[in-house]
Amino acid sequence: MPHPIERAQPRLEFIPQRFNLLVYYAVKALLPVLRRFRLRPWLPAGIAQIETVNVEKLVNLYQEFQNGKIRFLMAFRHAEVDDPLSMMYLLSKAVPRVARQENISLQYPAHSYFLYDRGMTLWAGEWLGWMLSGLGGLSIYRGKRLDRVGLRTARDLFANGKLPISVAPEGGTNGHSEIVSALEPGVPQLGFWCAEDLAKANRSESVLIVPIAIQYFYINPSWKKLNSLLSKLEADSGLSVQPIGESIEREKLFSERILRLGEHVLSQMEKFSDRFYHQPPSTNSNQDIDTRLQAILNKGLQAAEQYFNLESEGTVIERCRRIESAGWEDIYRGDLPDFNSLSPLHRGLADWIAEEASLRMLHMRLAESFVAVTENYVKEKPTFERFAETSLILFDLISRIKGDKNPARPRLGWRKTRVTIGEPISVTERFSNYQKNRVGARQAVDDLKRDLQTALEKMI
């Protein structure tokens, strides 16, 4: 079964950025190893190449930033957990190289502050918080209704920090190189806060948001490894294994195989939810997979929302955030400052509610993982990359249900990353609309979020 958190925990404290040159240069030196092997050197199939596009735009922005003319935020696509390594390469390797080629003098390191989810340290360990802090990262308590300390710190760094700032506007990974999830409002809001702070201080810098696309490609796709992965998933899900040999219709056969697996897993989840969620069936097998998938995600979220007494309102991501907030409040107890003074009875009750909340949150984790999944992703463009991404998402789902703790994703071959710098979007030019009134401010944030989404999608 899935592994819940079994013990109540103290409140998660904010981890500030403490940029340290020794940490920075150590990670920079290890970057070639990290991007190839990450933390599992026995799986040598990571990122072999990183291609950068339009880096001269970023070099010019750094020059203007260092000359006190602009403040800027880099809004990067967040498809995979490897994205920060690609960003580190962009700033520490590509930017200095292009600056030398263009005879542009920059102050080094050309780095940035960045935001990361406070929950990352829960599965990776406290050492990760120390390292990310030393690299200039500050934690955001994503599961909190309003992380005032984190947001206030990020706002101050954007307006006054010695470095630019980087944020993933999607808020989390979606596993798809070619689908941009719906953006959260945090990046546009940070942009307008920065413009507001500069205006109050009578400063003349312009505020910009720079869209950055990150996309992955397999250099030599290993159809044999993909076949092995699908065979394992078929066996784990109770399907007959369908090995595929050499065929001129290979893409068609793999597409049909993945859709068959997805259909089977979906039907099993539907049967499970119809029997145990105590909700009326909302779909039938005649509907398309996308409709049925959204229905099962909705039922899973409702199962969690009913427990936490939450309204089923907003987008899937908004609902996931509310569930996460409610769950973390039951697990990381700010109302219990001294756990050592608790009686065994009170400690037992705290642990009970923490484990219950953790189990309920698993519904949200599954929905969060599948928010961008669509049947057409494989059908419209049957490429190895899309097959691999969809298969790995199914691997994550089945692993969670099996109860595998932190399963190591199979590696399907060496990959190349392409990092593309887009045209900067001026926040300053939109600031007058933001200043009008509350309605104008909300509309300005929504418009900027829409334009940023469009910019990221156009770079795919």
CSV table of C-alpha atoms in Angstrom, one decimal:
chain,number,residue,atom,x,y,z
A,1,MET,CA,0.0,0.0,0.0
A,2,PRO,CA,1.1,3.7,-0.3
A,3,HIS,CA,3.5,4.9,2.5
A,4,PRO,CA,1.8,7.6,4.5
A,5,ILE,CA,3.5,9.9,7.0
A,6,GLU,CA,3.0,8.1,10.3
A,7,ARG,CA,4.0,10.8,12.8
A,8,ALA,CA,3.0,14.4,13.4
A,9,GLN,CA,5.9,16.7,12.7
A,10,PRO,CA,6.9,20.2,14.0
A,11,ARG,CA,6.1,23.2,11.8
A,12,LEU,CA,8.2,23.5,8.7
A,13,GLU,CA,10.4,26.6,9.1
A,14,PHE,CA,11.3,28.9,6.3
A,15,ILE,CA,14.7,28.4,4.8
A,16,PRO,CA,16.2,31.7,3.7
A,17,GLN,CA,18.7,32.1,0.9
A,18,ARG,CA,22.3,32.3,2.0
A,19,PHE,CA,24.2,32.5,-1.2
A,20,ASN,CA,27.7,31.0,-0.7
A,21,LEU,CA,30.4,31.2,-3.4
A,22,LEU,CA,32.0,28.0,-2.1
A,23,VAL,CA,28.7,26.1,-2.5
A,24,TYR,CA,28.2,27.7,-5.9
A,25,TYR,CA,31.6,26.8,-7.3
A,26,ALA,CA,31.4,23.3,-5.8
A,27,VAL,CA,28.1,22.6,-7.6
A,28,LYS,CA,29.3,24.2,-10.8
A,29,ALA,CA,32.4,21.9,-10.8
A,30,LEU,CA,30.1,18.9,-10.2
A,31,LEU,CA,27.5,20.0,-12.8
A,32,PRO,CA,28.9,17.7,-15.7
A,33,VAL,CA,28.6,14.7,-13.3
A,34,LEU,CA,25.2,15.7,-11.8
A,35,ARG,CA,23.5,16.2,-15.2
A,36,ARG,CA,24.7,12.9,-16.5
A,37,PHE,CA,24.2,10.7,-13.4
A,38,ARG,CA,22.3,12.9,-10.9
A,39,LEU,CA,22.4,10.9,-7.6
A,40,ARG,CA,22.3,7.4,-9.1
A,41,PRO,CA,25.6,6.7,-10.8
A,42,TRP,CA,24.6,3.2,-11.5
A,43,LEU,CA,22.0,4.5,-14.1
A,44,PRO,CA,24.3,6.3,-16.6
A,45,ALA,CA,21.6,7.7,-18.9
A,46,GLY,CA,21.0,11.3,-18.0
A,47,ILE,CA,21.6,14.5,-19.9
A,48,ALA,CA,24.6,14.2,-22.3
A,49,GLN,CA,24.1,17.5,-24.1
A,50,ILE,CA,22.6,21.0,-23.4
A,51,GLU,CA,21.9,23.3,-26.3
A,52,THR,CA,21.2,26.9,-25.6
A,53,VAL,CA,19.3,29.3,-27.9
A,54,ASN,CA,19.2,33.1,-27.9
A,55,VAL,CA,21.6,33.4,-25.0
A,56,GLU,CA,22.8,36.8,-26.2
A,57,LYS,CA,19.4,38.2,-25.0
A,58,LEU,CA,20.1,37.0,-21.5
A,59,VAL,CA,23.7,38.4,-21.6
A,60,ASN,CA,22.4,41.8,-22.5
A,61,LEU,CA,19.8,41.6,-19.7
A,62,TYR,CA,22.6,40.8,-17.2
A,63,GLN,CA,24.6,43.7,-18.4
A,64,GLU,CA,21.6,46.1,-18.0
A,65,PHE,CA,20.8,44.6,-14.6
A,66,GLN,CA,24.4,45.1,-13.4
A,67,ASN,CA,24.3,48.6,-14.7
A,68,GLY,CA,21.2,49.3,-12.6
A,69,LYS,CA,18.9,49.8,-15.5
A,70,ILE,CA,16.5,46.8,-15.0
A,71,ARG,CA,15.2,44.2,-12.7
A,72,PHE,CA,14.3,40.9,-14.2
A,73,LEU,CA,12.8,37.5,-13.4
A,74,MET,CA,13.5,34.3,-15.4
A,75,ALA,CA,10.2,32.3,-15.7
A,76,PHE,CA,11.4,28.8,-16.8
A,77,ARG,CA,9.4,25.8,-17.9
A,78,HIS,CA,9.3,23.1,-15.4
A,79,ALA,CA,8.7,19.8,-17.2
A,80,GLU,CA,11.2,17.6,-15.3
A,81,VAL,CA,13.1,17.5,-12.1
A,82,ASP,CA,16.3,18.0,-14.1
A,83,ASP,CA,15.3,21.5,-15.2
A,84,PRO,CA,17.3,23.3,-12.4
A,85,LEU,CA,20.5,21.6,-13.7
A,86,SER,CA,19.7,23.0,-17.2
A,87,MET,CA,19.2,26.4,-15.7
A,88,MET,CA,22.5,26.1,-13.8
A,89,TYR,CA,24.3,25.3,-17.0
A,90,LEU,CA,22.7,28.2,-18.8
A,91,LEU,CA,23.8,30.7,-16.2
A,92,SER,CA,27.2,29.3,-15.2
A,93,LYS,CA,28.4,28.1,-18.6
A,94,ALA,CA,26.5,29.5,-21.5
A,95,VAL,CA,26.1,33.1,-20.4
A,96,PRO,CA,29.8,33.6,-19.7
A,97,ARG,CA,30.8,31.9,-23.0
A,98,VAL,CA,28.5,34.1,-25.1
A,99,ALA,CA,29.5,37.2,-23.1
A,100,ARG,CA,33.1,36.6,-24.0
A,101,GLN,CA,32.2,36.0,-27.7
A,102,GLU,CA,30.3,39.3,-27.7
A,103,ASN,CA,33.1,41.2,-25.8
A,104,ILE,CA,30.6,42.1,-23.1
A,105,SER,CA,32.0,42.5,-19.6
A,106,LEU,CA,29.9,41.0,-16.8
A,107,GLN,CA,30.4,40.6,-13.1
A,108,TYR,CA,30.6,37.0,-12.1
A,109,PRO,CA,29.0,34.7,-11.1
A,110,ALA,CA,26.1,35.3,-13.5
A,111,HIS,CA,23.7,33.6,-11.2
A,112,SER,CA,20.2,34.0,-9.8
A,113,TYR,CA,18.2,33.6,-6.7
A,114,PHE,CA,15.4,31.1,-7.0
A,115,LEU,CA,12.3,29.7,-5.3
A,116,TYR,CA,11.8,26.0,-4.4
A,117,ASP,CA,9.1,24.0,-2.7
A,118,ARG,CA,9.8,23.6,1.0
A,119,GLY,CA,8.4,20.0,0.7
A,120,MET,CA,11.4,19.0,-1.4
A,121,THR,CA,13.5,18.5,1.8
A,122,LEU,CA,10.9,16.1,3.1
A,123,TRP,CA,11.7,13.4,0.6
A,124,ALA,CA,15.3,14.3,-0.2
A,125,GLY,CA,16.6,15.2,3.3
A,126,GLU,CA,17.6,18.3,5.2
A,127,TRP,CA,20.9,18.4,3.4
A,128,LEU,CA,19.1,19.6,0.2
A,129,GLY,CA,17.8,22.6,2.0
A,130,TRP,CA,21.3,23.5,3.1
A,131,MET,CA,22.6,23.1,-0.5
A,132,LEU,CA,19.8,25.0,-2.1
A,133,SER,CA,20.1,27.8,0.4
A,134,GLY,CA,23.8,28.1,-0.3
A,135,LEU,CA,23.0,28.3,-4.1
A,136,GLY,CA,20.7,31.2,-3.5
A,137,GLY,CA,17.4,29.4,-3.1
A,138,LEU,CA,14.6,30.3,-0.7
A,139,SER,CA,11.9,28.0,0.3
A,140,ILE,CA,8.2,28.6,-0.5
A,141,TYR,CA,5.7,26.7,1.7
A,142,ARG,CA,3.6,25.7,-1.3
A,143,GLY,CA,1.1,23.9,0.8
A,144,LYS,CA,0.4,26.9,2.9
A,145,ARG,CA,-2.6,29.2,2.2
A,146,LEU,CA,-0.3,32.3,2.3
A,147,ASP,CA,3.4,31.9,2.9
A,148,ARG,CA,3.9,35.5,4.1
A,149,VAL,CA,7.6,35.1,5.0
A,150,GLY,CA,8.5,33.4,1.8
A,151,LEU,CA,6.6,35.8,-0.4
A,152,ARG,CA,7.9,38.8,1.4
A,153,THR,CA,11.5,37.6,1.1
A,154,ALA,CA,11.0,36.8,-2.6
A,155,ARG,CA,9.5,40.3,-3.2
A,156,ASP,CA,12.4,42.0,-1.5
A,157,LEU,CA,15.0,40.0,-3.4
A,158,PHE,CA,13.3,40.8,-6.8
A,159,ALA,CA,13.4,44.5,-6.0
A,160,ASN,CA,16.7,44.8,-4.1
A,161,GLY,CA,18.8,41.6,-4.5
A,162,LYS,CA,22.2,41.6,-6.0
A,163,LEU,CA,21.1,38.9,-8.5
A,164,PRO,CA,18.0,38.4,-10.7
A,165,ILE,CA,15.5,35.8,-9.6
A,166,SER,CA,14.3,32.5,-11.2
A,167,VAL,CA,10.8,31.0,-10.7
A,168,ALA,CA,8.9,28.1,-12.4
A,169,PRO,CA,5.5,29.7,-13.1
A,170,GLU,CA,3.8,26.3,-13.5
A,171,GLY,CA,4.5,25.7,-9.8
A,172,GLY,CA,5.5,22.0,-10.4
A,173,THR,CA,6.5,19.5,-13.0
A,174,ASN,CA,4.0,17.9,-15.4
A,175,GLY,CA,6.3,15.4,-17.1
A,176,HIS,CA,5.6,16.8,-20.6
A,177,SER,CA,8.2,18.7,-22.7
A,178,GLU,CA,5.5,19.8,-25.2
A,179,ILE,CA,2.6,20.8,-22.9
A,180,VAL,CA,2.7,23.9,-20.7
A,181,SER,CA,0.5,23.5,-17.7
A,182,ALA,CA,-1.8,26.3,-16.6
A,183,LEU,CA,0.4,29.0,-14.9
A,184,GLU,CA,-0.1,30.1,-11.4
A,185,PRO,CA,-0.4,33.8,-10.6
A,186,GLY,CA,2.7,34.0,-8.5
A,187,VAL,CA,5.2,35.2,-11.2
A,188,PRO,CA,3.0,38.0,-12.5
A,189,GLN,CA,2.2,39.1,-9.0
A,190,LEU,CA,5.9,39.2,-8.1
A,191,GLY,CA,6.5,41.3,-11.2
A,192,PHE,CA,3.9,43.9,-10.2
A,193,TRP,CA,5.0,44.0,-6.6
A,194,CYS,CA,8.6,44.7,-7.8
A,195,ALA,CA,7.3,47.6,-10.0
A,196,GLU,CA,5.3,48.9,-7.1
A,197,ASP,CA,8.3,48.8,-4.7
A,198,LEU,CA,10.5,50.6,-7.3
A,199,ALA,CA,7.9,53.3,-7.8
A,200,LYS,CA,7.6,53.9,-4.1
A,201,ALA,CA,11.4,54.2,-3.8
A,202,ASN,CA,11.5,56.6,-6.9
A,203,ARG,CA,13.7,54.2,-8.7
A,204,SER,CA,13.8,54.2,-12.5
A,205,GLU,CA,14.6,50.5,-13.3
A,206,SER,CA,12.3,48.7,-15.7
A,207,VAL,CA,10.9,45.4,-14.6
A,208,LEU,CA,10.9,42.5,-17.0
A,209,ILE,CA,9.9,38.8,-17.0
A,210,VAL,CA,11.9,36.6,-19.3
A,211,PRO,CA,10.2,33.4,-20.5
A,212,ILE,CA,12.6,30.4,-20.8
A,213,ALA,CA,11.6,27.1,-22.5
A,214,ILE,CA,13.3,23.8,-21.6
A,215,GLN,CA,12.7,20.8,-23.8
A,216,TYR,CA,14.1,17.3,-23.8
A,217,PHE,CA,15.0,15.0,-26.7
A,218,TYR,CA,16.5,11.5,-26.7
A,219,ILE,CA,19.7,11.4,-28.7
A,220,ASN,CA,19.6,7.7,-29.6
A,221,PRO,CA,16.1,6.5,-28.5
A,222,SER,CA,16.3,3.0,-27.0
A,223,TRP,CA,13.1,1.3,-28.2
A,224,LYS,CA,14.4,-1.9,-26.4
A,225,LYS,CA,14.4,-0.1,-23.0
A,226,LEU,CA,10.9,1.4,-23.7
A,227,ASN,CA,9.7,-2.0,-24.6
A,228,SER,CA,11.0,-3.4,-21.3
A,229,LEU,CA,9.4,-0.6,-19.4
A,230,LEU,CA,6.0,-1.2,-21.0
A,231,SER,CA,6.3,-5.0,-20.4
A,232,LYS,CA,6.9,-4.3,-16.7
A,233,LEU,CA,3.9,-2.0,-16.5
A,234,GLU,CA,1.7,-4.4,-18.4
A,235,ALA,CA,2.7,-7.2,-16.0
A,236,ASP,CA,2.3,-5.0,-12.9
A,237,SER,CA,-1.2,-3.9,-14.0
A,238,GLY,CA,-2.4,-7.5,-14.9
A,239,LEU,CA,-2.3,-7.2,-18.6
A,240,SER,CA,-0.7,-9.7,-20.9
A,241,VAL,CA,2.7,-8.6,-22.0
A,242,GLN,CA,3.0,-7.6,-25.7
A,243,PRO,CA,6.6,-7.5,-26.7
A,244,ILE,CA,7.3,-5.7,-30.0
A,245,GLY,CA,10.0,-6.7,-32.4
A,246,GLU,CA,11.4,-4.8,-35.4
A,247,SER,CA,8.6,-3.3,-37.5
A,248,ILE,CA,8.1,-0.6,-40.0
A,249,GLU,CA,5.0,0.3,-38.0
A,250,ARG,CA,6.9,0.6,-34.7
A,251,GLU,CA,5.4,4.0,-33.8
A,252,LYS,CA,1.9,2.8,-34.5
A,253,LEU,CA,2.4,-0.3,-32.5
A,254,PHE,CA,3.9,1.5,-29.5
A,255,SER,CA,1.1,4.1,-29.6
A,256,GLU,CA,-1.6,1.4,-29.5
A,257,ARG,CA,0.2,-0.4,-26.7
A,258,ILE,CA,0.5,2.7,-24.5
A,259,LEU,CA,-3.2,3.6,-25.1
A,260,ARG,CA,-4.2,0.0,-24.3
A,261,LEU,CA,-2.2,0.2,-21.0
A,262,GLY,CA,-3.7,3.6,-20.2
A,263,GLU,CA,-7.2,2.4,-20.9
A,264,HIS,CA,-6.7,-0.6,-18.7
A,265,VAL,CA,-5.3,1.3,-15.7
A,266,LEU,CA,-8.0,3.9,-16.1
A,267,SER,CA,-10.8,1.3,-16.1
A,268,GLN,CA,-9.3,-0.3,-13.0
A,269,MET,CA,-9.2,3.0,-11.2
A,270,GLU,CA,-12.8,3.7,-12.2
A,271,LYS,CA,-13.9,0.4,-10.7
A,272,PHE,CA,-12.0,1.1,-7.6
A,273,SER,CA,-13.4,4.6,-7.1
A,274,ASP,CA,-17.0,3.5,-7.9
A,275,ARG,CA,-16.8,0.8,-5.2
A,276,PHE,CA,-14.8,2.6,-2.5
A,277,TYR,CA,-15.2,6.3,-2.9
A,278,HIS,CA,-18.9,6.1,-2.1
A,279,GLN,CA,-19.8,8.5,-5.0
A,280,PRO,CA,-22.1,7.8,-7.9
A,281,PRO,CA,-20.4,6.7,-11.2
A,282,SER,CA,-19.7,9.8,-13.3
A,283,THR,CA,-18.5,8.2,-16.6
A,284,ASN,CA,-19.0,5.2,-18.8
A,285,SER,CA,-16.6,3.2,-21.0
A,286,ASN,CA,-18.1,4.8,-24.2
A,287,GLN,CA,-16.7,8.2,-23.3
A,288,ASP,CA,-13.2,9.2,-24.5
A,289,ILE,CA,-10.2,8.7,-22.3
A,290,ASP,CA,-9.6,12.4,-21.6
A,291,THR,CA,-13.2,12.8,-20.2
A,292,ARG,CA,-12.9,9.7,-18.1
A,293,LEU,CA,-9.5,10.7,-16.8
A,294,GLN,CA,-10.7,14.1,-15.7
A,295,ALA,CA,-13.7,12.5,-14.0
A,296,ILE,CA,-11.6,10.1,-12.0
A,297,LEU,CA,-9.2,12.9,-11.0
A,298,ASN,CA,-12.2,14.9,-9.9
A,299,LYS,CA,-13.6,12.0,-7.8
A,300,GLY,CA,-10.2,11.5,-6.2
A,301,LEU,CA,-10.0,15.2,-5.3
A,302,GLN,CA,-13.5,15.1,-3.9
A,303,ALA,CA,-12.6,12.2,-1.7
A,304,ALA,CA,-9.8,14.4,-0.2
A,305,GLU,CA,-11.9,17.5,-0.1
A,306,GLN,CA,-14.8,15.9,1.7
A,307,TYR,CA,-12.4,14.7,4.4
A,308,PHE,CA,-10.8,18.2,4.8
A,309,ASN,CA,-14.2,19.9,4.4
A,310,LEU,CA,-13.1,21.9,1.4
A,311,GLU,CA,-15.2,23.3,-1.5
A,312,SER,CA,-14.7,21.6,-4.9
A,313,GLU,CA,-14.0,24.9,-6.7
A,314,GLY,CA,-11.4,26.2,-9.2
A,315,THR,CA,-9.0,24.4,-11.4
A,316,VAL,CA,-7.4,21.0,-10.6
A,317,ILE,CA,-4.2,22.8,-9.6
A,318,GLU,CA,-6.0,25.2,-7.3
A,319,ARG,CA,-7.9,22.4,-5.7
A,320,CYS,CA,-4.6,20.4,-5.2
A,321,ARG,CA,-3.1,23.5,-3.5
A,322,ARG,CA,-6.0,23.7,-1.1
A,323,ILE,CA,-5.8,20.0,-0.2
A,324,GLU,CA,-2.1,20.2,0.3
A,325,SER,CA,-2.5,23.2,2.6
A,326,ALA,CA,-5.1,21.5,4.7
A,327,GLY,CA,-3.1,18.3,4.8
A,328,TRP,CA,0.2,20.0,5.9
A,329,GLU,CA,-1.6,21.9,8.6
A,330,ASP,CA,-2.6,18.5,10.1
A,331,ILE,CA,0.8,17.0,9.7
A,332,TYR,CA,3.2,19.9,10.4
A,333,ARG,CA,1.7,21.2,13.6
A,334,GLY,CA,2.4,24.9,14.2
A,335,ASP,CA,-0.1,24.7,17.1
A,336,LEU,CA,2.1,22.2,18.9
A,337,PRO,CA,5.3,24.0,19.5
A,338,ASP,CA,6.8,21.5,22.0
A,339,PHE,CA,6.3,17.9,21.0
A,340,ASN,CA,8.3,16.7,24.0
A,341,SER,CA,5.7,18.0,26.4
A,342,LEU,CA,2.9,16.0,24.9
A,343,SER,CA,1.3,13.2,26.8
A,344,PRO,CA,1.3,9.8,25.1
A,345,LEU,CA,-2.4,10.2,24.5
A,346,HIS,CA,-2.1,13.6,22.8
A,347,ARG,CA,1.0,12.4,20.8
A,348,GLY,CA,-1.0,9.4,19.7
A,349,LEU,CA,-3.9,11.5,18.5
A,350,ALA,CA,-1.6,13.9,16.7
A,351,ASP,CA,0.1,10.9,14.9
A,352,TRP,CA,-3.3,9.5,14.1
A,353,ILE,CA,-4.5,12.7,12.4
A,354,ALA,CA,-1.2,13.1,10.6
A,355,GLU,CA,-1.3,9.6,9.1
A,356,GLU,CA,-5.0,10.1,8.1
A,357,ALA,CA,-4.2,13.5,6.4
A,358,SER,CA,-1.2,11.9,4.6
A,359,LEU,CA,-3.3,9.2,3.1
A,360,ARG,CA,-6.0,11.6,2.0
A,361,MET,CA,-3.3,13.8,0.3
A,362,LEU,CA,-2.3,10.8,-1.9
A,363,HIS,CA,-5.5,11.5,-3.9
A,364,MET,CA,-4.1,14.9,-4.6
A,365,ARG,CA,-0.7,13.7,-5.5
A,366,LEU,CA,-2.1,11.4,-8.2
A,367,ALA,CA,-4.2,14.2,-9.6
A,368,GLU,CA,-1.3,16.6,-9.6
A,369,SER,CA,0.8,14.1,-11.6
A,370,PHE,CA,-1.9,13.6,-14.2
A,371,VAL,CA,-3.1,17.2,-14.6
A,372,ALA,CA,-1.5,17.5,-18.0
A,373,VAL,CA,-2.1,14.0,-19.3
A,374,THR,CA,-4.2,13.7,-22.5
A,375,GLU,CA,-4.9,10.9,-24.9
A,376,ASN,CA,-4.1,13.2,-27.9
A,377,TYR,CA,-0.6,13.8,-26.7
A,378,VAL,CA,0.4,10.4,-28.0
A,379,LYS,CA,-2.0,10.3,-30.9
A,380,GLU,CA,-1.2,13.6,-32.5
A,381,LYS,CA,2.6,13.2,-32.5
A,382,PRO,CA,3.7,9.6,-32.0
A,383,THR,CA,7.3,10.2,-31.2
A,384,PHE,CA,9.7,8.4,-28.9
A,385,GLU,CA,9.8,11.4,-26.5
A,386,ARG,CA,6.0,11.4,-26.1
A,387,PHE,CA,5.9,7.7,-25.6
A,388,ALA,CA,8.6,7.9,-23.0
A,389,GLU,CA,7.0,10.7,-21.1
A,390,THR,CA,3.6,9.0,-21.0
A,391,SER,CA,5.1,5.7,-20.0
A,392,LEU,CA,7.1,7.2,-17.2
A,393,ILE,CA,4.0,9.0,-15.8
A,394,LEU,CA,2.2,5.6,-15.8
A,395,PHE,CA,5.3,4.2,-14.0
A,396,ASP,CA,5.0,6.8,-11.3
A,397,LEU,CA,1.2,6.1,-10.8
A,398,ILE,CA,1.7,2.3,-10.6
A,399,SER,CA,4.7,2.7,-8.3
A,400,ARG,CA,2.7,5.0,-5.9
A,401,ILE,CA,-0.2,2.5,-5.8
A,402,LYS,CA,2.2,-0.4,-5.2
A,403,GLY,CA,3.8,1.4,-2.3
A,404,ASP,CA,7.3,1.7,-3.8
A,405,LYS,CA,9.1,4.4,-1.7
A,406,ASN,CA,10.9,6.9,-3.9
A,407,PRO,CA,11.1,4.5,-6.9
A,408,ALA,CA,14.0,5.2,-9.3
A,409,ARG,CA,12.6,6.1,-12.7
A,410,PRO,CA,13.9,3.9,-15.5
A,411,ARG,CA,16.3,5.6,-17.9
A,412,LEU,CA,15.5,5.2,-21.5
A,413,GLY,CA,18.6,6.6,-23.1
A,414,TRP,CA,20.9,9.7,-23.1
A,415,ARG,CA,19.0,12.9,-23.6
A,416,LYS,CA,19.7,16.4,-25.0
A,417,THR,CA,18.2,19.5,-23.4
A,418,ARG,CA,17.3,22.6,-25.4
A,419,VAL,CA,17.1,25.8,-23.4
A,420,THR,CA,15.6,28.8,-25.3
A,421,ILE,CA,15.5,32.4,-24.1
A,422,GLY,CA,12.3,34.2,-25.2
A,423,GLU,CA,11.5,37.9,-25.6
A,424,PRO,CA,11.3,39.7,-22.3
A,425,ILE,CA,7.8,40.9,-21.3
A,426,SER,CA,7.7,44.4,-19.8
A,427,VAL,CA,5.9,44.6,-16.5
A,428,THR,CA,6.6,48.3,-16.2
A,429,GLU,CA,4.5,49.0,-19.3
A,430,ARG,CA,1.5,47.3,-17.7
A,431,PHE,CA,1.9,48.8,-14.3
A,432,SER,CA,-0.5,51.8,-14.9
A,433,ASN,CA,-3.3,49.3,-15.4
A,434,TYR,CA,-2.3,47.4,-12.2
A,435,GLN,CA,-2.5,50.7,-10.2
A,436,LYS,CA,-6.0,51.7,-11.2
A,437,ASN,CA,-8.0,49.6,-8.6
A,438,ARG,CA,-8.5,46.1,-7.4
A,439,VAL,CA,-10.3,45.0,-10.5
A,440,GLY,CA,-7.6,46.5,-12.7
A,441,ALA,CA,-4.9,44.8,-10.6
A,442,ARG,CA,-6.5,41.4,-11.0
A,443,GLN,CA,-7.0,41.9,-14.7
A,444,ALA,CA,-3.4,43.0,-15.1
A,445,VAL,CA,-2.2,39.9,-13.3
A,446,ASP,CA,-4.4,37.7,-15.5
A,447,ASP,CA,-3.3,39.4,-18.7
A,448,LEU,CA,0.3,39.0,-17.9
A,449,LYS,CA,-0.2,35.4,-16.9
A,450,ARG,CA,-1.9,34.7,-20.2
A,451,ASP,CA,0.8,36.4,-22.3
A,452,LEU,CA,3.5,34.5,-20.4
A,453,GLN,CA,1.7,31.2,-21.0
A,454,THR,CA,1.5,32.1,-24.7
A,455,ALA,CA,5.2,33.0,-24.9
A,456,LEU,CA,6.2,29.7,-23.3
A,457,GLU,CA,3.9,27.7,-25.6
A,458,LYS,CA,5.2,29.4,-28.7
A,459,MET,CA,8.8,28.3,-27.9
A,460,ILE,CA,7.9,24.6,-27.9
